[in-house]
Short mmCIF file of C-alpha atoms and ligand atoms in Angstrom, two decimals:
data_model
loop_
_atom_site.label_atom_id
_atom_site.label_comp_id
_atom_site.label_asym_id
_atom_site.label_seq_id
_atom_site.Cartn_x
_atom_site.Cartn_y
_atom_site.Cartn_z
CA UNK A 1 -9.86 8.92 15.66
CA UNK A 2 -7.06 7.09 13.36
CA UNK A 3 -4.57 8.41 15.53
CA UNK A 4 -5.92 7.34 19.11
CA UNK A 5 -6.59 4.10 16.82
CA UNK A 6 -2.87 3.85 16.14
CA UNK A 7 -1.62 4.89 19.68
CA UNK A 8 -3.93 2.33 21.39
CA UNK A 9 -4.29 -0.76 18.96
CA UNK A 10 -1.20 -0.77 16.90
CA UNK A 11 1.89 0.98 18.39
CA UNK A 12 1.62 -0.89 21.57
CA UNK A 13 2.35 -4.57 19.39
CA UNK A 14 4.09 -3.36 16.70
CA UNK A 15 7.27 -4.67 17.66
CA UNK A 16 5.58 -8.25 18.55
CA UNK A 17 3.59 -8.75 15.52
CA UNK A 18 6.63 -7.99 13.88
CA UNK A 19 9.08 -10.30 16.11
CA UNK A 20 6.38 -13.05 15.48
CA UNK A 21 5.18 -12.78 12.35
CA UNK A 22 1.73 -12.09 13.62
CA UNK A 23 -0.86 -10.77 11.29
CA UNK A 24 -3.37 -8.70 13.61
CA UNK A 25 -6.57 -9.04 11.43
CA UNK A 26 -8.98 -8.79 14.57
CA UNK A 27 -7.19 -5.00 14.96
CA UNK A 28 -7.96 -4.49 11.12
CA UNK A 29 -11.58 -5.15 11.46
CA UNK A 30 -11.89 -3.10 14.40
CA UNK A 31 -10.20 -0.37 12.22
CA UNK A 32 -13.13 -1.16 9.66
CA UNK A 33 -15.41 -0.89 12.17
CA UNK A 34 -14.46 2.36 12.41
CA UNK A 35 -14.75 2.88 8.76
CA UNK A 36 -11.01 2.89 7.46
CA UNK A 37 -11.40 0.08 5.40
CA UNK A 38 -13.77 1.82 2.82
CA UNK A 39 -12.36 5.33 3.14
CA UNK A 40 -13.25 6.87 -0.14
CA UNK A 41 -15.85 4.43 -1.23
CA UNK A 42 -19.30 5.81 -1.43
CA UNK A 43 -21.56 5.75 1.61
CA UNK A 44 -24.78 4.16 0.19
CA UNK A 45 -23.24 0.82 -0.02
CA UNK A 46 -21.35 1.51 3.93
CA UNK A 47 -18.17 3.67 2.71
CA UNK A 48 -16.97 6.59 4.43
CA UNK A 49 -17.66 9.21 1.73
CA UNK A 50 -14.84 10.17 2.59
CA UNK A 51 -11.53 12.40 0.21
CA UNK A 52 -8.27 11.12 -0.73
CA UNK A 53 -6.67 13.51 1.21
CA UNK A 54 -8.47 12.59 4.11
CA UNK A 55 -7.12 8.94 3.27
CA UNK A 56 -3.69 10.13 2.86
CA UNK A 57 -3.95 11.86 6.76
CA UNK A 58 -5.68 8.53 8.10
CA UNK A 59 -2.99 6.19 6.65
CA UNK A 60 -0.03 8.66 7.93
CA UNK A 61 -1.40 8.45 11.39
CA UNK A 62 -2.18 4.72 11.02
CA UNK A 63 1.35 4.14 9.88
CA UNK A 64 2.83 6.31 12.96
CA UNK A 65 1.58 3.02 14.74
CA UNK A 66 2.61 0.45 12.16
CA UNK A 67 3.49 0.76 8.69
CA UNK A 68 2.78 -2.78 7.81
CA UNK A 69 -0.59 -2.75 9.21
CA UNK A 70 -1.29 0.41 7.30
CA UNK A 71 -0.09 -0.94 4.36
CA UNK A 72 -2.53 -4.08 4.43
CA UNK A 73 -5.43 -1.44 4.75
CA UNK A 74 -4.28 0.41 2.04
CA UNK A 75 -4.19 -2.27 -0.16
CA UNK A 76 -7.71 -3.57 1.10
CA UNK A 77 -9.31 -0.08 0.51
CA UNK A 78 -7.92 0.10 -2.93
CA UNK A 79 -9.63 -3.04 -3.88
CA UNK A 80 -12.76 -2.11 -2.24
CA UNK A 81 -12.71 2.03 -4.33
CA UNK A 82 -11.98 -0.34 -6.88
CA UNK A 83 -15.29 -2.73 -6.69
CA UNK A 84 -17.48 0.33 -5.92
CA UNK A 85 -16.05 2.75 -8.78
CA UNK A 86 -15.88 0.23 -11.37
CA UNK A 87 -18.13 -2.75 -10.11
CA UNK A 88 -21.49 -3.39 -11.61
CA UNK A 89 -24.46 -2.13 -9.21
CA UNK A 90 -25.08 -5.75 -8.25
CA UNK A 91 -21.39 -5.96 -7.84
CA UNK A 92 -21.08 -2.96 -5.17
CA UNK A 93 -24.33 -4.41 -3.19
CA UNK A 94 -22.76 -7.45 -2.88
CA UNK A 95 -19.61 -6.96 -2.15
CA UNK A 96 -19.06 -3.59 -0.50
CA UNK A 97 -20.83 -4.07 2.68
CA UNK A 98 -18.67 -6.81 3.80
CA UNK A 99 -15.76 -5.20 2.02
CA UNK A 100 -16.35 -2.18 4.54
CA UNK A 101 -15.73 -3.16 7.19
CA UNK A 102 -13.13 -5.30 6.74
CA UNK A 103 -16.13 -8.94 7.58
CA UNK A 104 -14.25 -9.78 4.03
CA UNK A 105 -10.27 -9.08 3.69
CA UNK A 106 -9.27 -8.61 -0.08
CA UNK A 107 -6.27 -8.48 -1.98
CA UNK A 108 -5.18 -7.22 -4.89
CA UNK A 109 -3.42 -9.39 -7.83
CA UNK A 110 -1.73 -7.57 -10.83
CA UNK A 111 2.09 -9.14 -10.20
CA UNK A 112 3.75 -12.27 -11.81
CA UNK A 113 7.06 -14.03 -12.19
CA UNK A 114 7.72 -13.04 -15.50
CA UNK A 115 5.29 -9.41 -15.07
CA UNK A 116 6.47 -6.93 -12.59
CA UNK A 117 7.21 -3.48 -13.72
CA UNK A 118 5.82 -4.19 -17.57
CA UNK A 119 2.61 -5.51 -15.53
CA UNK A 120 0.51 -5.26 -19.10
CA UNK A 121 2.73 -8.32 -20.00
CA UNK A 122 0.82 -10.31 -17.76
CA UNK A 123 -0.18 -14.14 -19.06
CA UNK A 124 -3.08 -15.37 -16.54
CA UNK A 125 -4.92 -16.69 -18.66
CA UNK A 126 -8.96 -16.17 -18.08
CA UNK A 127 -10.53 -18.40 -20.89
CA UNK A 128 -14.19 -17.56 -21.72
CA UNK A 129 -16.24 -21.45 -21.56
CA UNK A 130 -20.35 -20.75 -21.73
CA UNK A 131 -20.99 -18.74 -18.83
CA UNK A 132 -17.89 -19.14 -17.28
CA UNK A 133 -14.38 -18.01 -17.36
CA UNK A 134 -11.49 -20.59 -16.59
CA UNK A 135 -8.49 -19.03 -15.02
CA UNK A 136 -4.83 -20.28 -14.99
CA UNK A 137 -2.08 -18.48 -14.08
CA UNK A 138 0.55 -17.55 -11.14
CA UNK A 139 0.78 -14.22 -9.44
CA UNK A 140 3.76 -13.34 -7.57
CA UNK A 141 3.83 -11.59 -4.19
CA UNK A 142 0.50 -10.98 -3.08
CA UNK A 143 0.11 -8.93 -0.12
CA UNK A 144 -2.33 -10.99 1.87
CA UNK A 145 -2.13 -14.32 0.15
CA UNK A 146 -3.98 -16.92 1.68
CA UNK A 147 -5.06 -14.67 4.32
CA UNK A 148 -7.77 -13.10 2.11
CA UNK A 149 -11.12 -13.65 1.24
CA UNK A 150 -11.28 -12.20 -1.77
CA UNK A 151 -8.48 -11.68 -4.79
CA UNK A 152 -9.20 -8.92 -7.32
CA UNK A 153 -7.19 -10.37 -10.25
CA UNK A 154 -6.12 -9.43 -13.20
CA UNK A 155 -6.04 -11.78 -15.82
CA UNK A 156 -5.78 -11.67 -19.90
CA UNK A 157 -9.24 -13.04 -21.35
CA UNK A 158 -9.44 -10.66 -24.56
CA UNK A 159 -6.27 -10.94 -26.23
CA UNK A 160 -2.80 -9.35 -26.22
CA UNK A 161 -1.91 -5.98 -24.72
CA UNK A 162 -2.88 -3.61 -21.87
CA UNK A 163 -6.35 -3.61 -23.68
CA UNK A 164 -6.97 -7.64 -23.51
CA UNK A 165 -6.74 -7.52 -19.32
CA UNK A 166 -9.72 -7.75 -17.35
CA UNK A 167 -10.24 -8.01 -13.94
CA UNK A 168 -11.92 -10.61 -11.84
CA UNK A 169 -13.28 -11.03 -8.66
CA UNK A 170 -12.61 -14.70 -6.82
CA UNK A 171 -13.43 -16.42 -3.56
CA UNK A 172 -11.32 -17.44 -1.41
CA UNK A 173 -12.89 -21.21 -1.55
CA UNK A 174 -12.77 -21.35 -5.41
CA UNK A 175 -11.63 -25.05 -6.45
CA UNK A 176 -8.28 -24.69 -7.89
CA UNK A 177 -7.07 -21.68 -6.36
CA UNK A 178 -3.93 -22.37 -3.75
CA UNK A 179 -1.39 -20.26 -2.17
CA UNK A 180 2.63 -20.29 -2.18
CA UNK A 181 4.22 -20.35 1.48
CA UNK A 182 5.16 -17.53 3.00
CA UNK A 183 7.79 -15.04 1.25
CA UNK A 184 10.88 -14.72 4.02
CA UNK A 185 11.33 -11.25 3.72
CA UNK A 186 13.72 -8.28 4.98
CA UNK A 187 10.41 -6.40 6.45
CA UNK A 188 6.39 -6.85 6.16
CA UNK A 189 6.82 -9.44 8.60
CA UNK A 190 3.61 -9.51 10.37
CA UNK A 191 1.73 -10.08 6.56
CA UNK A 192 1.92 -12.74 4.38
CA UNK A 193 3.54 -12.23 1.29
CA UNK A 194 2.56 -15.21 -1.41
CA UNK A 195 2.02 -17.01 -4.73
CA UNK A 196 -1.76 -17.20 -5.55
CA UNK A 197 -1.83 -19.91 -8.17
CA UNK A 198 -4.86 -20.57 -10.12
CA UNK A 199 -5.21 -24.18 -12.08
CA UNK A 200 -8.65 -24.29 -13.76
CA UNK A 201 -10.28 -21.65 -11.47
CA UNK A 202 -13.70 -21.34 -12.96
CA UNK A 203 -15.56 -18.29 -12.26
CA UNK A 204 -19.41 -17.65 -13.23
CA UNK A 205 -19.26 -14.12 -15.69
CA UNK A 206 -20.90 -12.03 -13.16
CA UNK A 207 -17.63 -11.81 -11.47
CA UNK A 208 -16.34 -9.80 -14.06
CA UNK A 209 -15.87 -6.84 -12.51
CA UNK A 210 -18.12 -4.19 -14.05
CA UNK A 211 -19.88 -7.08 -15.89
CA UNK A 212 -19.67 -7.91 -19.66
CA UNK A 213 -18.65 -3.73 -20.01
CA UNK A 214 -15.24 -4.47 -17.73
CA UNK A 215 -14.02 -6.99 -20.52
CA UNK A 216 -10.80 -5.66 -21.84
CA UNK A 217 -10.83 -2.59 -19.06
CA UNK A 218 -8.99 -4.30 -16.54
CA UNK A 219 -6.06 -2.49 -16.79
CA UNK A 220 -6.92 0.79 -16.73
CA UNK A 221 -8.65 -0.19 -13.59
CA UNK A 222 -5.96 -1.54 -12.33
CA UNK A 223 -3.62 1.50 -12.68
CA UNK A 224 -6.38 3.90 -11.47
CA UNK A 225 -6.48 1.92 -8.41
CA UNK A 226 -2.96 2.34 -7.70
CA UNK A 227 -3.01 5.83 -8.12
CA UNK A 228 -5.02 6.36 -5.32
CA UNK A 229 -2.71 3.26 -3.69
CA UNK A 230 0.66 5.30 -4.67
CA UNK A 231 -0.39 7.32 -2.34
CA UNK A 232 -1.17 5.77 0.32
CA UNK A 233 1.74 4.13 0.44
CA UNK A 234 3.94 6.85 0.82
CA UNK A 235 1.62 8.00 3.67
CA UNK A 236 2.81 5.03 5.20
CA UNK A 237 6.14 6.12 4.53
CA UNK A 238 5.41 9.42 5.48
CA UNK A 239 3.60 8.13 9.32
CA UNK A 240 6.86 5.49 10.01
CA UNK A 241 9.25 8.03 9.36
CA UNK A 242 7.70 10.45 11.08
CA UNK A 243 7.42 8.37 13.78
CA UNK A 244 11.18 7.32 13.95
CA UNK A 245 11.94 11.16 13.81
CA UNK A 246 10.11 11.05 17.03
CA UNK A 247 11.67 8.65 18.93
CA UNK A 248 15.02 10.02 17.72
CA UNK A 249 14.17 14.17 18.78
CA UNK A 250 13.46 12.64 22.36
CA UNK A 251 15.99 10.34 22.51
CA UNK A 252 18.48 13.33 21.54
CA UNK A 253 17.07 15.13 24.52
CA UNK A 254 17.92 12.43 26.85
CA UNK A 255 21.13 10.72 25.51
CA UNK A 256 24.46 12.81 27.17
CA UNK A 257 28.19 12.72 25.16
CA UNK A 258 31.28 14.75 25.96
CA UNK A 259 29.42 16.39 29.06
CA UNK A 260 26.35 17.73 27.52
CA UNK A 261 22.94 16.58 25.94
CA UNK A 262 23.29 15.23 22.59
CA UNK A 263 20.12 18.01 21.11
CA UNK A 264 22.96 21.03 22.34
CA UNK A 265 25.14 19.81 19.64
CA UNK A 266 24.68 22.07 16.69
CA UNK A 267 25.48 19.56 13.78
CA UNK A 268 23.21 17.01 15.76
CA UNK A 269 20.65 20.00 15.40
CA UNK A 270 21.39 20.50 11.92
CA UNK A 271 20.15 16.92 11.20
CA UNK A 272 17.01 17.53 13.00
CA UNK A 273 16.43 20.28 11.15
CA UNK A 274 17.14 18.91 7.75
CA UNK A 275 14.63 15.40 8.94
CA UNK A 276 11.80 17.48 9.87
CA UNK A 277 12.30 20.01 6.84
CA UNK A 278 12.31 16.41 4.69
CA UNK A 279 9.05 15.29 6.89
CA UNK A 280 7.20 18.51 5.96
CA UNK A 281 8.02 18.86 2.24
CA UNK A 282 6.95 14.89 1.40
CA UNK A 283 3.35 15.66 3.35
CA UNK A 284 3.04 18.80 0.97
CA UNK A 285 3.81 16.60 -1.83
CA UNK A 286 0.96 13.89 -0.92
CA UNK A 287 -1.31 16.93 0.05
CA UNK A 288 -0.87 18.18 -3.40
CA UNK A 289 -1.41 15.07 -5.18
CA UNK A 290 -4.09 13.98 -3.10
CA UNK A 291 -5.82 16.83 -3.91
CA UNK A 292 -5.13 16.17 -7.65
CA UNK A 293 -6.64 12.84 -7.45
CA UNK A 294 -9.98 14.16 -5.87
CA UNK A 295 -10.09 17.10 -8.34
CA UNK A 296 -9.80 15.00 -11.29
CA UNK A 297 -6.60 17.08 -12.00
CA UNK A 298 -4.95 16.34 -16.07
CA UNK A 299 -1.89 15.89 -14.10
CA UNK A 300 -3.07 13.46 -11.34
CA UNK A 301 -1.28 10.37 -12.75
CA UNK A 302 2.22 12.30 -12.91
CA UNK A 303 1.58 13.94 -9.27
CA UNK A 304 0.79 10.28 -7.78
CA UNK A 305 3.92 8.93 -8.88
CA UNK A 306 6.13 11.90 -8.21
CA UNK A 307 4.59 11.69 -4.54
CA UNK A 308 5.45 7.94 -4.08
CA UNK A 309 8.99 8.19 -5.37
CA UNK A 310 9.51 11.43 -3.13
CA UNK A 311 8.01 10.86 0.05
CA UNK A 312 9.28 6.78 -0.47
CA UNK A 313 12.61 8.07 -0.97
CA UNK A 314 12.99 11.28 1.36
CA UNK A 315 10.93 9.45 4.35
CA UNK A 316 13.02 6.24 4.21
CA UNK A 317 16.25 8.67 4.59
CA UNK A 318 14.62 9.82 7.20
CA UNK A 319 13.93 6.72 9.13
CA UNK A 320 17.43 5.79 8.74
CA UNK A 321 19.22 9.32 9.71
CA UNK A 322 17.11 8.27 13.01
CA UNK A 323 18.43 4.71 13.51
CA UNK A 324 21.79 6.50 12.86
CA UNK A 325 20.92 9.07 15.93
CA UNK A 326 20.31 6.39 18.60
CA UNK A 327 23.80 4.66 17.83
CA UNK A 328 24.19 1.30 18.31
CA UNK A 329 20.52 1.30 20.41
CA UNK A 330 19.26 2.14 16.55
CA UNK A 331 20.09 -1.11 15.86
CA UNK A 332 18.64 -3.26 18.38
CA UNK A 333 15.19 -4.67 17.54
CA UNK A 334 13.64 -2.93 21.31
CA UNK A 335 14.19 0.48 20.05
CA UNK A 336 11.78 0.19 17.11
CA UNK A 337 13.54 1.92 14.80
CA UNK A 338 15.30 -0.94 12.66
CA UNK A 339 11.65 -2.25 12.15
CA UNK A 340 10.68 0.79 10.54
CA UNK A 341 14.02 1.49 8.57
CA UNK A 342 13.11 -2.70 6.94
CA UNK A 343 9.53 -1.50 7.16
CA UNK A 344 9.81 0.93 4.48
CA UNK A 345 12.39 -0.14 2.45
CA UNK A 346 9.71 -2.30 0.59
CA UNK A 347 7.87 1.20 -0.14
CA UNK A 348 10.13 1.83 -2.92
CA UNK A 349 9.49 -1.40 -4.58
CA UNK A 350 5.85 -1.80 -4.75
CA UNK A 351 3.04 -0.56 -6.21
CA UNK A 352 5.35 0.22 -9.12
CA UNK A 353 9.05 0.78 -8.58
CA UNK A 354 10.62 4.72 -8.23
CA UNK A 355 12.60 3.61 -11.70
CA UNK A 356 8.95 3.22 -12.79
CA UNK A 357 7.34 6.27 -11.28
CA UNK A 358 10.26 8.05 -12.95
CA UNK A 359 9.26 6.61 -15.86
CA UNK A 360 6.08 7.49 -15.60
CA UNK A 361 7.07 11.51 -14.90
CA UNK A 362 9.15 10.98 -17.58
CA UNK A 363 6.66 10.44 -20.57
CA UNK A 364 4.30 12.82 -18.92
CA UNK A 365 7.02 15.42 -19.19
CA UNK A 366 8.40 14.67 -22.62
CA UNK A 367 4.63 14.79 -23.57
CA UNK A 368 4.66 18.26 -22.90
P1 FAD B 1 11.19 -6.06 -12.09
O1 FAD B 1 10.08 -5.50 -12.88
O2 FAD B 1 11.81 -7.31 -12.58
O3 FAD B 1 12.32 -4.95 -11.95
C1 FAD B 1 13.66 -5.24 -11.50
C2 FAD B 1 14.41 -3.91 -11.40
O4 FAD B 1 14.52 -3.32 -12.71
C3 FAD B 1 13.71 -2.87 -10.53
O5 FAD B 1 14.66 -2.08 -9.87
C4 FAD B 1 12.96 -2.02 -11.55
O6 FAD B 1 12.71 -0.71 -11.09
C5 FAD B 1 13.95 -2.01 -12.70
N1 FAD B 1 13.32 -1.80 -14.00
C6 FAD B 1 12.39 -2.56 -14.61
N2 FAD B 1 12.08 -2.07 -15.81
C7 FAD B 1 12.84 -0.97 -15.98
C8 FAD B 1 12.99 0.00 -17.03
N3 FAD B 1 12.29 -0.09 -18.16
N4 FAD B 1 13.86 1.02 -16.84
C9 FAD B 1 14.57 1.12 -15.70
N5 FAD B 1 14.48 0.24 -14.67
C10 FAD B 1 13.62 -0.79 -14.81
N6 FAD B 1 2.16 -7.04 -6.37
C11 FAD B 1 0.81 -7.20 -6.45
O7 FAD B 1 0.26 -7.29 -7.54
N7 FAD B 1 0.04 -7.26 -5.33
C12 FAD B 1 0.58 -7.16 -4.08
O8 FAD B 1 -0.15 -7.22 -3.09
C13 FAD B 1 2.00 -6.99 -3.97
N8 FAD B 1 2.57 -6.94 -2.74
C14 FAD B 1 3.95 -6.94 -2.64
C15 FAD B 1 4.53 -7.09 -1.37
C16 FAD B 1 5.91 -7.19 -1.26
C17 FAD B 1 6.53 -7.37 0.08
C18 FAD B 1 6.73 -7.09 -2.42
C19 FAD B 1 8.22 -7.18 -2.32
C20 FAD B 1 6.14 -6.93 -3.66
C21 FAD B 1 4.75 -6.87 -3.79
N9 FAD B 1 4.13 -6.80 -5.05
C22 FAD B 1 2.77 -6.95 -5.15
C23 FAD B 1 4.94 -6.81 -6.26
C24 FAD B 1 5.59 -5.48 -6.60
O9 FAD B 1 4.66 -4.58 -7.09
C25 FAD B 1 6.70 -5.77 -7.64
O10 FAD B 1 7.74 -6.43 -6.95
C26 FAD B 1 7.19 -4.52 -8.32
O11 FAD B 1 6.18 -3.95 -9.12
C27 FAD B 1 8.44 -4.77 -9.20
O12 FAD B 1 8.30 -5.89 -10.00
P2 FAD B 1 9.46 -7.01 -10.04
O13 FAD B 1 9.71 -7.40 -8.61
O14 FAD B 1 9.05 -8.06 -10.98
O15 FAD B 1 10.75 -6.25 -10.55
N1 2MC B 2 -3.52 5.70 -14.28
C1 2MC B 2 -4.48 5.56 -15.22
N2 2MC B 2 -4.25 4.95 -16.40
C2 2MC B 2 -3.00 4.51 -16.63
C3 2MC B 2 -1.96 4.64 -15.71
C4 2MC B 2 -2.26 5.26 -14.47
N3 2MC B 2 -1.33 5.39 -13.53
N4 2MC B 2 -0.83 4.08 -16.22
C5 2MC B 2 -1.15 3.64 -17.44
N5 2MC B 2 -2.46 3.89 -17.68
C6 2MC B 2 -3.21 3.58 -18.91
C7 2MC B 2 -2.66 4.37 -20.09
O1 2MC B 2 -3.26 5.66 -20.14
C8 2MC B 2 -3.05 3.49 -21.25
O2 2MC B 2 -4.43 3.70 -21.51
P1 2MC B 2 -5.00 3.67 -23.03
O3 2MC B 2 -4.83 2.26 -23.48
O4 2MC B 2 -6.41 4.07 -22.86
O5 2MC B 2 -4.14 4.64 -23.79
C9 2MC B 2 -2.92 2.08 -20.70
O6 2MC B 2 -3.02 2.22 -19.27
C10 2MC B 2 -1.58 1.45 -21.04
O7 2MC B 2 -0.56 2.31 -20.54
P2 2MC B 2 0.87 2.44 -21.22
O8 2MC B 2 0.71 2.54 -22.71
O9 2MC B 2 1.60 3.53 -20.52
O10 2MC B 2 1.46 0.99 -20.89
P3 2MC B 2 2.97 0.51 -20.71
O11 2MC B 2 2.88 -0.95 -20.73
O12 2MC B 2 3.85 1.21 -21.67
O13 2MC B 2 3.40 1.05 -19.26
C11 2MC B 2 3.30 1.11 -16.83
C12 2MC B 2 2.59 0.87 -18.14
C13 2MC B 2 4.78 0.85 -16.83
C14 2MC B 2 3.06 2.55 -16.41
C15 2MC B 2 2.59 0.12 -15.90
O14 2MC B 2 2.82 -1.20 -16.35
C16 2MC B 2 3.01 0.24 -14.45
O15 2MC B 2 2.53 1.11 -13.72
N6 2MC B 2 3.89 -0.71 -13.97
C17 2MC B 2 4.17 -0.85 -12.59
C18 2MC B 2 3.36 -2.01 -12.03
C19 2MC B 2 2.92 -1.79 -10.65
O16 2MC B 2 2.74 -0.65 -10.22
N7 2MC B 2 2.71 -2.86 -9.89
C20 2MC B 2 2.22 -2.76 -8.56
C21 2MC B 2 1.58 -4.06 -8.14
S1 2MC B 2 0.56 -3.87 -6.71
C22 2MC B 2 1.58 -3.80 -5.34
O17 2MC B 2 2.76 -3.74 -5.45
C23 2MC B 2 0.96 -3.86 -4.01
C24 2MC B 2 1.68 -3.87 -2.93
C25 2MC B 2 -0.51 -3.92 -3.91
#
C-alpha cells in the first residue's frame, strides 16, 4: 500500500513540489487516511498498531517517491508516538484522533540558536503563573513551521539541566506565538523550514504533556522520540537512494559509449555492484535496529544512532555515485537525481548530527 502510495501520489510531483516550493499537505492527509501518520501509535485512540520495523519499510517506500515528503511524516508520527506514549489519557483522546490522520499536522520543537547538538542547553523559558505556564523563547529550524497545527515544544520550566525540560503541547492560534520566514535552503524545498518564536505564550497546565507527572521529563521524551525518528530518517535515506540507484541501473542499460552499452563495462559494473551491496547492508542495519527499538533491546539507543549515521552516510554516497553515472544529465534538475543527492544531504544534519551519533556510540562503547 505505501508503495503504490508513493508511485501514484508522490513520485509523479516530486520534481514540481520541489521546483516550486510546494508543500503537498492534501497528499499527506490522504497518506493519513491510510494510516501512515500514526504508524506505531496504539489503535484504540485510531493508530495503526503497527512495529517500528514496519515504519522503517513504509517510510523507505514512501521516500522512493519523495524523501522530503517522507521526512515531514516522519517527523509528524514521532510527535504523535510521542503524545500517545507519554501523553496523559485525556491527552491521547484528545489529540490522537486528529493527530492520525494527519486532520491536525504537528511539529516537533527541541532546536535553538544557541542549542543544537547540546539540545539540553536549551533556554525557552516555560514560567509556571497559577494554572498557567508562560512561554518565551526561539526555536530554530522547525520542520513545518507555520504550516502546523500543533508544536510539541520543549521548553525549561523546572530549572537547569536535561532534568528541568518539559515538554508542551501548543496551538497553532496561541496569542504570541509567530513564525520566522522561510529558511532558503540547499534541499527540503517543498517544506517550510522556520523560527517558531514564542513571546508570552500562555498555555493552561493540562498541556503539559503527561500532565503535572511530565514536569522535568521532557527530555527524555524528547530523545526517545528521536530514536524511533533516527530511524526513520535514514529510511528516507535508505528509499531516495535506492531510488536514484534505480534510475541510474536503467539508465546504464540504455546510455551507449565507445560502441557498446554503458552496463557491459566491467568497472561501470563494479560500481553497481558496490551501490547495491551499500543499499542492502544500510536496510540490514535499520532492520536490526528497528527491531531493537520494538524489543526494548539495552542497546537500542546505540543501534538507532549507528543506523542513522550509516545508512545517512552510505545511502547519500549512493545517491551521488548515481548522479555521477548519468553524466552531465545527473546534473540537470529533469533527471531527478540532483533533487535527491540535496534531498539527503540534510539527513546527516538532523535529528542529531553523525558527529553526534558518533558520540553517542562512543559513550555507549567506552561504557562497556
Ligand atoms: P551545532 O550543534 O552548532 O554543530 C555545528 C557542527 O559542530 C556540526 O557539524 C556538529 O556535528 C559539530 N559538533 C557539535 N558539537 C560537537 C562535539 N561535541 N564534538 C564534535 N562535533 C560537534 N530541529 C528541530 O528541533 N525540529 C525540526 O523540525 C528540525 N528540522 C530541521 C530541518 C532542517 C532542514 C535543518 C537544517 C535542521 C532541522 N533541525 C530541526 C535542527 C537540526 O536538528 C540541527 O541543525 C542539528 O541538530 C545540529 O544543530 P546545529 O545546527 O545547531 O549545529
Ligand atoms: N534515548 C533515550 N534517552 C536518552 C537519549 C536517547 N537517545 N539520549 C540521552 N538520553 C537521556 C540520558 O539517558 C539521560 O537520562 P538520565 O538523566 O535519566 O540519566 C538524559 O537523557 C541526559 O543525557 P546525557 O547525560 O547523555 O546528556 P548530554 O547533554 O550529555 O548529551 C545528547 C545529550 C548529545 C545525546 C543530546 O543532546 C542529543 O541527542 N543531541 C542531538 C540533538 C538532536 O538530535 N536534535 C534533533 C532535533 S529534531 C530534528 O532535527 C528534526 C528534523 C525533527
Amino acid at each position: 500500500m505505501a508503495r503504490d502510495f508513493s508511485r501514484k501520489r508522490l513520485a509523479p510531483y516530486a520534481l514540481e513540489w520541489d521546483a516550486t516550493k510546494h508543500f503537498p499537505v492534501a497528499e499527506m492527509k490522504e497518506a493519513g487516511s491510510l494510516g501512515m501518520a500514526a504508524i506505531y501509535t496504539r489503535e484504540d485512540v485510531g493508530g495503526s498498531g503497527l512495529r517500528r520495523l514496519d515504519g522503517v519499510r513504509i517510510f523507505e517506500e514512501l521516500a522512493k517517491g519523495d524523501p522530503v515528503t517522507a521526512a515531514f511524516i516522519s517527523i509528524h508520527n514521532m510527535c504523535t508516538w510521542m503524545v500517545d506514549t507519554y501523553g496523559s489519557e485525556e491527552q491521547r483522546q484528545e489529540w490522537i484522533p486528529k493527530l492520525a490522520p494527519m486532520d491536525v499536522m504537528a511539529s516537533y520543537c527541541l532546536t535553538e540558536p544557541g542549542a543544537g547538538s547540546d539540545a539540553a542547553s536549551l533556554t525557552t523559558k516555560a514560567d509556571r503563573d497559577g494554572d498557567d505556564f508562560v512561554l518565551n523563547g526561539t526555536k530554530q529550524f522547525i520542520s513545518g513551521g507555520g504550516a502546523s497545527d500543533l508544536y510539541v515544544v520543549m521548553a525549561r520550566s523546572e530549572g537547569e539541566g536535561a532534568r528541568g525540560i518539559s515538554t508542551f503541547l501548543v496551538d497553532k492560534g496561541t496569542p504570541g506565538l509567530s513564525f520566522g520566514p522561510p529558511e532558503v535552503k540547499m534541499g527540503w524545498h517543498s517544506q517550510p523550514t522556520t523560527q517558531v518564536i514564542f513571546e508570552n505564550v500562555r498555555v493552561p497546565s493540562d498541556r503539559m504533556l503527561g500532565g503535572v507527572d511530565g514536569a522535568g521529563k521532557g527530555f527524555g521524551i524528547a530523545m526517545n522520540g528521536l530514536n524511533g525518528g533516527r530511524l526513520n530518517i535514514a529510511a528516507c535515506s535508505l528509499g531516495g537512494a535506492q531510488a536514484a540507484y534505480d534510475l541510474a541501473l536503467r539508465y546504464m542499460t540504455e546510455r551507449e559509449t565507445f560502441g557498446r552499452k554503458l552496463i557491459d563495462e566491467p568497472t561501470i559494473r563494479f560500481t553497481l555492484a558496490d551501490m547495491a551491496t551499500s543499499l542492502e547492508a544500510s536496510r540490514l542495519i535499520l532492520w536490526r535496529a528497528a527491531t531493537a527499538l520494538d524489543e526494548n533491546d539495552p542497546d537500542k539507543v546505540e543501534l538507532c544512532a549507528m543506523a542513522k549515521k550509516f545508512v545517512t552516510e552510505t545511502c547519500y554516497q549512493v545517491a551521488d555515485q548515481a548522479l555521477q553515472l548519468h553524466g552531465g544529465y545527473g546534473y540537470l534538475h529533469e533527471t531527478g537525481v540532483e533533487k535527491i543527492v540535496r534531498d539527503l544531504r540534510v539527513n546527516r544534519i538532523l535529528e542529531g548530527t553523525n558527529e553526534i551519533m558518533r558520540m553517542v556510540i562512543g559513550r555507549a562503547e567506552a561504557a562497556r
